[in-house]
Amino acid sequence: MTKISRRELLFSTGTAAGAALLPFSTSAAPKSTKFEFSLNMSTIMGQKLGFIKELEIASAAGYKHCEIWVPTLEAYLKSGGTLVEAKKRINDLGINIQNAIGFAQWIVDDEATRKQGVEQMKREMGMLAELGCFRTAAPPMGATKEAGLDLRRAAERYRTILDVGTSAGVTPQLEMWGHSKNLNRVADVLFVAAEAGQANAKLLLDVFHIYKGESSIDCLHLVGENSIDVFHVNDYVTTIKPTSITDGDRIYAGDGEAPIKEIIKRLKPSEKPVILSLELFNKELWAQDPLKVAKTGLDKMKSLI
């Protein structure tokens, strides 16, 4: 054994004891995921407010972020509105459009329909970039009713719209739909996103769709760091089984039995905050004052998270 002097031993043990009393270094402490809150306009779309009024309601309710719907934007433009005017109003309200919900059929097997879907994505991305919205949903639209979609081909098709998004400066987020016959489970979208082989691939997941598609929340630790920018939040009651539950059965976060806190814990830390966006389609809420609905939804998310 190497001889250690009494002085060295005292110095060594003293240093160790002193270190034990010190707080952990902040640089060594594990990062904690930060969250910010958003309103998906589906939550108040039943009131038929129109594009600009929806933005105003979200801002008045206290949201800094929102998700718009492409059909609502297009209706605004057809009625005489312009992207320049909309962008100015967005800036005046101080609200950030974090994502857009669109329904292009970019993933389908039919080649002609798929080409039209890719062109639709390209056109929509151009509009969104002008508005300052740099993300859009990419759900399996058109491939929902019949099972058997080749996931490797789906990955190739996702790669195509990722390339389109790179050119436009808008990221298509691969969205999981629990009611679909394809891409209805977390494992499916994980595979497709990984197989696409692009650094800008992102996932768009949802508390409701995890339940509807019967994915285990214990698989969520496999969703990698920086894979999710936007996450849809809602709640449900388990007396309605996954096979029977519908979009209209979604309720305020915290009012049901969804394991929302456990799901949120499994979201990996990221350099950027994860945007938690309230997405509801509840007809009872659509019959209420939209500002009250938006405010209540924000308060419930904040108290839960």
Short mmCIF file of C-alpha atoms in Angstrom, two decimals:
data_model
loop_
_atom_site.label_atom_id
_atom_site.label_comp_id
_atom_site.label_asym_id
_atom_site.label_seq_id
_atom_site.Cartn_x
_atom_site.Cartn_y
_atom_site.Cartn_z
CA MET A 1 0.00 0.00 0.00
CA THR A 2 1.16 3.54 -0.69
CA LYS A 3 1.94 5.38 2.53
CA ILE A 4 -0.20 8.47 3.19
CA SER A 5 0.90 11.04 5.77
CA ARG A 6 -1.39 12.00 8.64
CA ARG A 7 -1.55 15.54 7.24
CA GLU A 8 -2.57 14.27 3.77
CA LEU A 9 -5.21 12.05 5.30
CA LEU A 10 -6.71 14.90 7.32
CA PHE A 11 -6.67 17.19 4.31
CA SER A 12 -8.32 14.55 2.14
CA THR A 13 -11.08 13.68 4.61
CA GLY A 14 -11.63 17.31 5.49
CA THR A 15 -12.06 18.23 1.86
CA ALA A 16 -14.48 15.38 1.34
CA ALA A 17 -16.48 16.33 4.41
CA GLY A 18 -16.59 19.94 3.33
CA ALA A 19 -17.72 18.99 -0.13
CA ALA A 20 -20.51 16.91 1.35
CA LEU A 21 -21.88 20.04 3.01
CA LEU A 22 -21.85 22.11 -0.17
CA PRO A 23 -24.95 22.35 -2.38
CA PHE A 24 -24.88 20.55 -5.70
CA SER A 25 -23.37 22.59 -8.49
CA THR A 26 -26.08 24.08 -10.67
CA SER A 27 -24.14 23.02 -13.73
CA ALA A 28 -24.21 19.41 -12.55
CA ALA A 29 -27.88 19.43 -11.64
CA PRO A 30 -30.22 17.77 -14.14
CA LYS A 31 -32.05 20.06 -16.48
CA SER A 32 -35.78 20.50 -15.97
CA THR A 33 -38.12 20.79 -18.89
CA LYS A 34 -39.70 24.20 -19.22
CA PHE A 35 -43.22 24.59 -20.52
CA GLU A 36 -45.16 27.41 -22.09
CA PHE A 37 -48.88 27.45 -22.82
CA SER A 38 -50.77 27.74 -26.08
CA LEU A 39 -54.36 27.75 -27.31
CA ASN A 40 -55.23 25.53 -30.24
CA MET A 41 -58.05 27.35 -32.00
CA SER A 42 -60.08 24.14 -32.17
CA THR A 43 -61.02 24.90 -28.57
CA ILE A 44 -63.06 27.96 -29.65
CA MET A 45 -63.73 27.19 -33.31
CA GLY A 46 -67.34 26.23 -32.66
CA GLN A 47 -68.16 29.86 -31.94
CA LYS A 48 -67.20 30.68 -35.56
CA LEU A 49 -65.32 33.83 -34.64
CA GLY A 50 -63.11 34.03 -37.70
CA PHE A 51 -59.32 34.13 -37.93
CA ILE A 52 -58.58 37.56 -36.46
CA LYS A 53 -61.12 37.35 -33.65
CA GLU A 54 -59.71 33.99 -32.56
CA LEU A 55 -56.26 35.58 -32.25
CA GLU A 56 -57.72 38.45 -30.24
CA ILE A 57 -59.49 36.06 -27.86
CA ALA A 58 -56.31 34.04 -27.30
CA SER A 59 -54.34 37.19 -26.53
CA ALA A 60 -57.03 38.61 -24.24
CA ALA A 61 -57.17 35.32 -22.32
CA GLY A 62 -53.47 35.60 -21.52
CA TYR A 63 -51.89 33.21 -24.00
CA LYS A 64 -48.52 34.09 -25.51
CA HIS A 65 -48.80 31.28 -28.04
CA CYS A 66 -51.47 29.74 -30.25
CA GLU A 67 -52.06 27.20 -33.00
CA ILE A 68 -54.11 28.27 -36.00
CA TRP A 69 -56.11 26.20 -38.46
CA VAL A 70 -55.26 26.50 -42.14
CA PRO A 71 -58.93 26.32 -43.28
CA THR A 72 -59.76 29.29 -40.99
CA LEU A 73 -56.82 31.26 -42.41
CA GLU A 74 -57.91 30.47 -45.96
CA ALA A 75 -61.47 31.61 -45.20
CA TYR A 76 -60.06 34.90 -43.90
CA LEU A 77 -58.05 35.38 -47.09
CA LYS A 78 -61.01 34.53 -49.32
CA SER A 79 -63.10 37.15 -47.50
CA GLY A 80 -60.62 39.87 -48.45
CA GLY A 81 -58.05 39.68 -45.68
CA THR A 82 -54.33 39.67 -46.47
CA LEU A 83 -51.30 38.02 -44.95
CA VAL A 84 -49.69 41.43 -44.44
CA GLU A 85 -52.69 42.68 -42.44
CA ALA A 86 -52.84 39.44 -40.45
CA LYS A 87 -49.13 39.60 -39.64
CA LYS A 88 -49.49 43.18 -38.40
CA ARG A 89 -52.40 42.20 -36.15
CA ILE A 90 -50.43 39.25 -34.80
CA ASN A 91 -47.51 41.54 -33.97
CA ASP A 92 -49.82 44.11 -32.36
CA LEU A 93 -51.34 41.41 -30.15
CA GLY A 94 -47.93 40.11 -29.16
CA ILE A 95 -48.92 36.49 -29.76
CA ASN A 96 -46.75 33.80 -31.36
CA ILE A 97 -48.23 31.35 -33.82
CA GLN A 98 -46.39 28.18 -32.90
CA ASN A 99 -48.08 25.76 -35.27
CA ALA A 100 -50.76 25.38 -37.93
CA ILE A 101 -53.24 22.54 -38.39
CA GLY A 102 -53.58 21.50 -42.02
CA PHE A 103 -54.87 18.43 -43.83
CA ALA A 104 -52.82 17.85 -46.96
CA GLN A 105 -52.80 14.23 -48.19
CA TRP A 106 -49.02 13.92 -48.47
CA ILE A 107 -48.83 10.35 -47.18
CA VAL A 108 -51.34 8.42 -49.32
CA ASP A 109 -50.47 5.61 -51.72
CA ASP A 110 -52.24 7.14 -54.72
CA GLU A 111 -49.48 9.02 -56.54
CA ALA A 112 -51.63 11.75 -58.10
CA THR A 113 -53.35 12.53 -54.80
CA ARG A 114 -50.03 12.47 -52.98
CA LYS A 115 -48.46 14.94 -55.44
CA GLN A 116 -51.40 17.27 -54.92
CA GLY A 117 -50.92 16.90 -51.18
CA VAL A 118 -47.23 17.82 -51.40
CA GLU A 119 -48.09 20.87 -53.52
CA GLN A 120 -50.73 21.83 -50.97
CA MET A 121 -48.16 21.57 -48.18
CA LYS A 122 -45.77 23.75 -50.20
CA ARG A 123 -48.43 26.42 -50.74
CA GLU A 124 -49.55 26.37 -47.12
CA MET A 125 -45.96 26.54 -45.84
CA GLY A 126 -45.40 29.63 -47.96
CA MET A 127 -48.37 31.37 -46.33
CA LEU A 128 -47.35 30.29 -42.86
CA ALA A 129 -43.80 31.55 -43.29
CA GLU A 130 -45.18 34.98 -44.19
CA LEU A 131 -47.20 34.96 -40.97
CA GLY A 132 -44.18 34.00 -38.89
CA CYS A 133 -45.45 30.48 -38.20
CA PHE A 134 -42.61 28.01 -38.67
CA ARG A 135 -44.34 24.70 -37.91
CA THR A 136 -47.26 22.80 -39.38
CA ALA A 137 -48.97 19.54 -38.51
CA ALA A 138 -48.43 16.57 -40.81
CA PRO A 139 -51.11 14.00 -39.89
CA PRO A 140 -51.83 10.81 -41.86
CA MET A 141 -54.68 12.53 -43.70
CA GLY A 142 -56.21 10.28 -46.37
CA ALA A 143 -54.66 7.14 -44.91
CA THR A 144 -56.95 6.73 -41.93
CA LYS A 145 -59.64 4.25 -42.97
CA GLU A 146 -57.68 1.26 -44.28
CA ALA A 147 -54.81 -0.35 -42.40
CA GLY A 148 -51.64 -1.60 -44.03
CA LEU A 149 -49.72 1.54 -44.94
CA ASP A 150 -46.07 0.61 -45.55
CA LEU A 151 -44.23 2.56 -42.86
CA ARG A 152 -40.99 2.63 -44.86
CA ARG A 153 -42.81 4.32 -47.71
CA ALA A 154 -44.45 6.63 -45.21
CA ALA A 155 -40.95 7.58 -44.06
CA GLU A 156 -39.91 8.34 -47.63
CA ARG A 157 -42.97 10.55 -48.03
CA TYR A 158 -42.30 12.29 -44.74
CA ARG A 159 -38.73 12.93 -45.93
CA THR A 160 -40.18 14.59 -49.03
CA ILE A 161 -42.21 17.13 -47.06
CA LEU A 162 -39.31 17.67 -44.64
CA ASP A 163 -37.29 18.75 -47.69
CA VAL A 164 -40.14 21.04 -48.76
CA GLY A 165 -40.20 22.44 -45.24
CA THR A 166 -36.47 23.11 -45.27
CA SER A 167 -36.88 25.24 -48.39
CA ALA A 168 -39.86 27.11 -46.92
CA GLY A 169 -38.47 27.47 -43.42
CA VAL A 170 -41.45 25.60 -41.93
CA THR A 171 -41.15 22.25 -40.14
CA PRO A 172 -43.82 19.60 -40.74
CA GLN A 173 -44.40 17.75 -37.47
CA LEU A 174 -45.41 14.13 -37.90
CA GLU A 175 -48.73 13.88 -36.10
CA MET A 176 -50.13 10.73 -34.50
CA TRP A 177 -53.89 10.19 -34.81
CA GLY A 178 -55.27 7.58 -32.43
CA HIS A 179 -58.42 7.08 -34.51
CA SER A 180 -56.49 6.36 -37.71
CA LYS A 181 -55.79 2.88 -39.04
CA ASN A 182 -52.20 4.05 -39.63
CA LEU A 183 -49.80 6.11 -37.51
CA ASN A 184 -52.11 5.65 -34.55
CA ARG A 185 -49.48 4.55 -32.06
CA VAL A 186 -46.34 6.17 -30.69
CA ALA A 187 -44.21 3.32 -32.06
CA ASP A 188 -45.45 4.04 -35.60
CA VAL A 189 -44.53 7.73 -35.65
CA LEU A 190 -41.23 7.03 -33.90
CA PHE A 191 -40.30 4.59 -36.65
CA VAL A 192 -41.40 6.85 -39.51
CA ALA A 193 -39.63 9.89 -38.09
CA ALA A 194 -36.42 7.94 -37.48
CA GLU A 195 -36.52 6.19 -40.84
CA ALA A 196 -36.93 9.54 -42.62
CA GLY A 197 -33.33 10.17 -41.64
CA GLN A 198 -33.58 13.95 -41.34
CA ALA A 199 -32.35 16.10 -38.47
CA ASN A 200 -35.43 18.34 -38.66
CA ALA A 201 -37.95 15.52 -38.10
CA LYS A 202 -40.37 16.28 -35.25
CA LEU A 203 -43.30 14.53 -33.60
CA LEU A 204 -46.67 16.03 -32.68
CA LEU A 205 -48.29 13.97 -29.91
CA ASP A 206 -51.48 14.38 -27.91
CA VAL A 207 -52.80 13.16 -24.54
CA PHE A 208 -56.11 12.12 -26.15
CA HIS A 209 -54.52 10.31 -29.10
CA ILE A 210 -52.17 8.36 -26.84
CA TYR A 211 -55.29 7.00 -25.10
CA LYS A 212 -57.35 6.57 -28.28
CA GLY A 213 -54.59 4.63 -30.03
CA GLU A 214 -53.90 2.61 -26.86
CA SER A 215 -50.20 3.42 -26.62
CA SER A 216 -48.55 2.92 -23.25
CA ILE A 217 -47.26 6.12 -21.67
CA ASP A 218 -44.25 4.09 -20.58
CA CYS A 219 -42.97 4.19 -24.15
CA LEU A 220 -42.66 7.99 -24.07
CA HIS A 221 -39.15 7.91 -22.61
CA LEU A 222 -38.08 6.69 -26.05
CA VAL A 223 -39.16 9.98 -27.61
CA GLY A 224 -35.80 11.70 -27.88
CA GLU A 225 -34.64 15.05 -26.63
CA ASN A 226 -35.70 17.89 -28.95
CA SER A 227 -38.14 15.58 -30.79
CA ILE A 228 -41.19 17.51 -29.59
CA ASP A 229 -41.74 21.25 -29.89
CA VAL A 230 -45.53 21.26 -29.44
CA PHE A 231 -47.59 18.82 -27.37
CA HIS A 232 -51.40 18.76 -27.36
CA VAL A 233 -53.02 18.71 -23.93
CA ASN A 234 -56.56 17.65 -23.05
CA ASP A 235 -58.31 15.18 -20.75
CA TYR A 236 -60.88 12.39 -20.81
CA VAL A 237 -62.78 9.98 -18.58
CA THR A 238 -61.92 6.30 -18.72
CA THR A 239 -65.56 5.24 -18.52
CA ILE A 240 -65.48 5.93 -22.27
CA LYS A 241 -63.20 3.27 -23.71
CA PRO A 242 -60.58 4.00 -26.40
CA THR A 243 -62.66 2.22 -29.02
CA SER A 244 -65.65 4.48 -28.34
CA ILE A 245 -64.18 7.84 -27.34
CA THR A 246 -64.31 10.66 -29.89
CA ASP A 247 -62.72 14.08 -30.30
CA GLY A 248 -65.87 15.66 -28.89
CA ASP A 249 -65.35 13.84 -25.58
CA ARG A 250 -62.18 15.79 -24.79
CA ILE A 251 -62.45 17.96 -21.67
CA TYR A 252 -60.33 20.55 -19.88
CA ALA A 253 -56.94 19.33 -18.70
CA GLY A 254 -57.28 18.25 -15.08
CA ASP A 255 -61.02 17.58 -15.21
CA GLY A 256 -60.68 13.91 -16.14
CA GLU A 257 -58.57 10.84 -15.49
CA ALA A 258 -55.78 11.14 -18.05
CA PRO A 259 -52.30 10.65 -16.50
CA ILE A 260 -51.25 14.09 -17.71
CA LYS A 261 -48.64 14.71 -15.02
CA GLU A 262 -47.03 11.34 -15.71
CA ILE A 263 -47.04 12.01 -19.44
CA ILE A 264 -45.46 15.44 -18.97
CA LYS A 265 -42.73 13.95 -16.75
CA ARG A 266 -41.72 11.69 -19.61
CA LEU A 267 -41.13 14.52 -22.05
CA LYS A 268 -37.37 14.89 -22.36
CA PRO A 269 -35.65 18.14 -21.42
CA SER A 270 -34.94 20.39 -24.37
CA GLU A 271 -32.97 23.52 -25.05
CA LYS A 272 -36.26 25.21 -25.92
CA PRO A 273 -39.50 25.12 -23.88
CA VAL A 274 -42.10 22.58 -24.91
CA ILE A 275 -45.32 24.31 -25.98
CA LEU A 276 -48.30 22.71 -24.24
CA SER A 277 -51.31 23.51 -26.40
CA LEU A 278 -54.91 23.05 -25.29
CA GLU A 279 -56.79 21.23 -28.06
CA LEU A 280 -60.47 20.54 -27.44
CA PHE A 281 -63.51 19.88 -29.66
CA ASN A 282 -66.14 19.99 -26.95
CA LYS A 283 -69.57 21.13 -28.16
CA GLU A 284 -70.59 22.22 -24.67
CA LEU A 285 -67.62 24.58 -24.58
CA TRP A 286 -68.36 25.77 -28.13
CA ALA A 287 -71.72 27.01 -26.81
CA GLN A 288 -70.06 29.15 -24.12
CA ASP A 289 -68.36 32.55 -24.13
CA PRO A 290 -65.05 31.95 -25.99
CA LEU A 291 -63.02 34.26 -23.77
CA LYS A 292 -64.23 32.45 -20.66
CA VAL A 293 -63.41 29.08 -22.26
CA ALA A 294 -59.92 30.21 -23.25
CA LYS A 295 -59.18 31.68 -19.82
CA THR A 296 -60.49 28.65 -17.98
CA GLY A 297 -58.41 26.35 -20.15
CA LEU A 298 -55.25 28.33 -19.44
CA ASP A 299 -55.88 28.44 -15.69
CA LYS A 300 -56.47 24.69 -15.56
CA MET A 301 -53.30 23.92 -17.52
CA LYS A 302 -51.21 26.18 -15.30
CA SER A 303 -52.59 24.69 -12.08
CA LEU A 304 -52.02 21.17 -13.37
CA ILE A 305 -48.50 21.64 -14.68
#
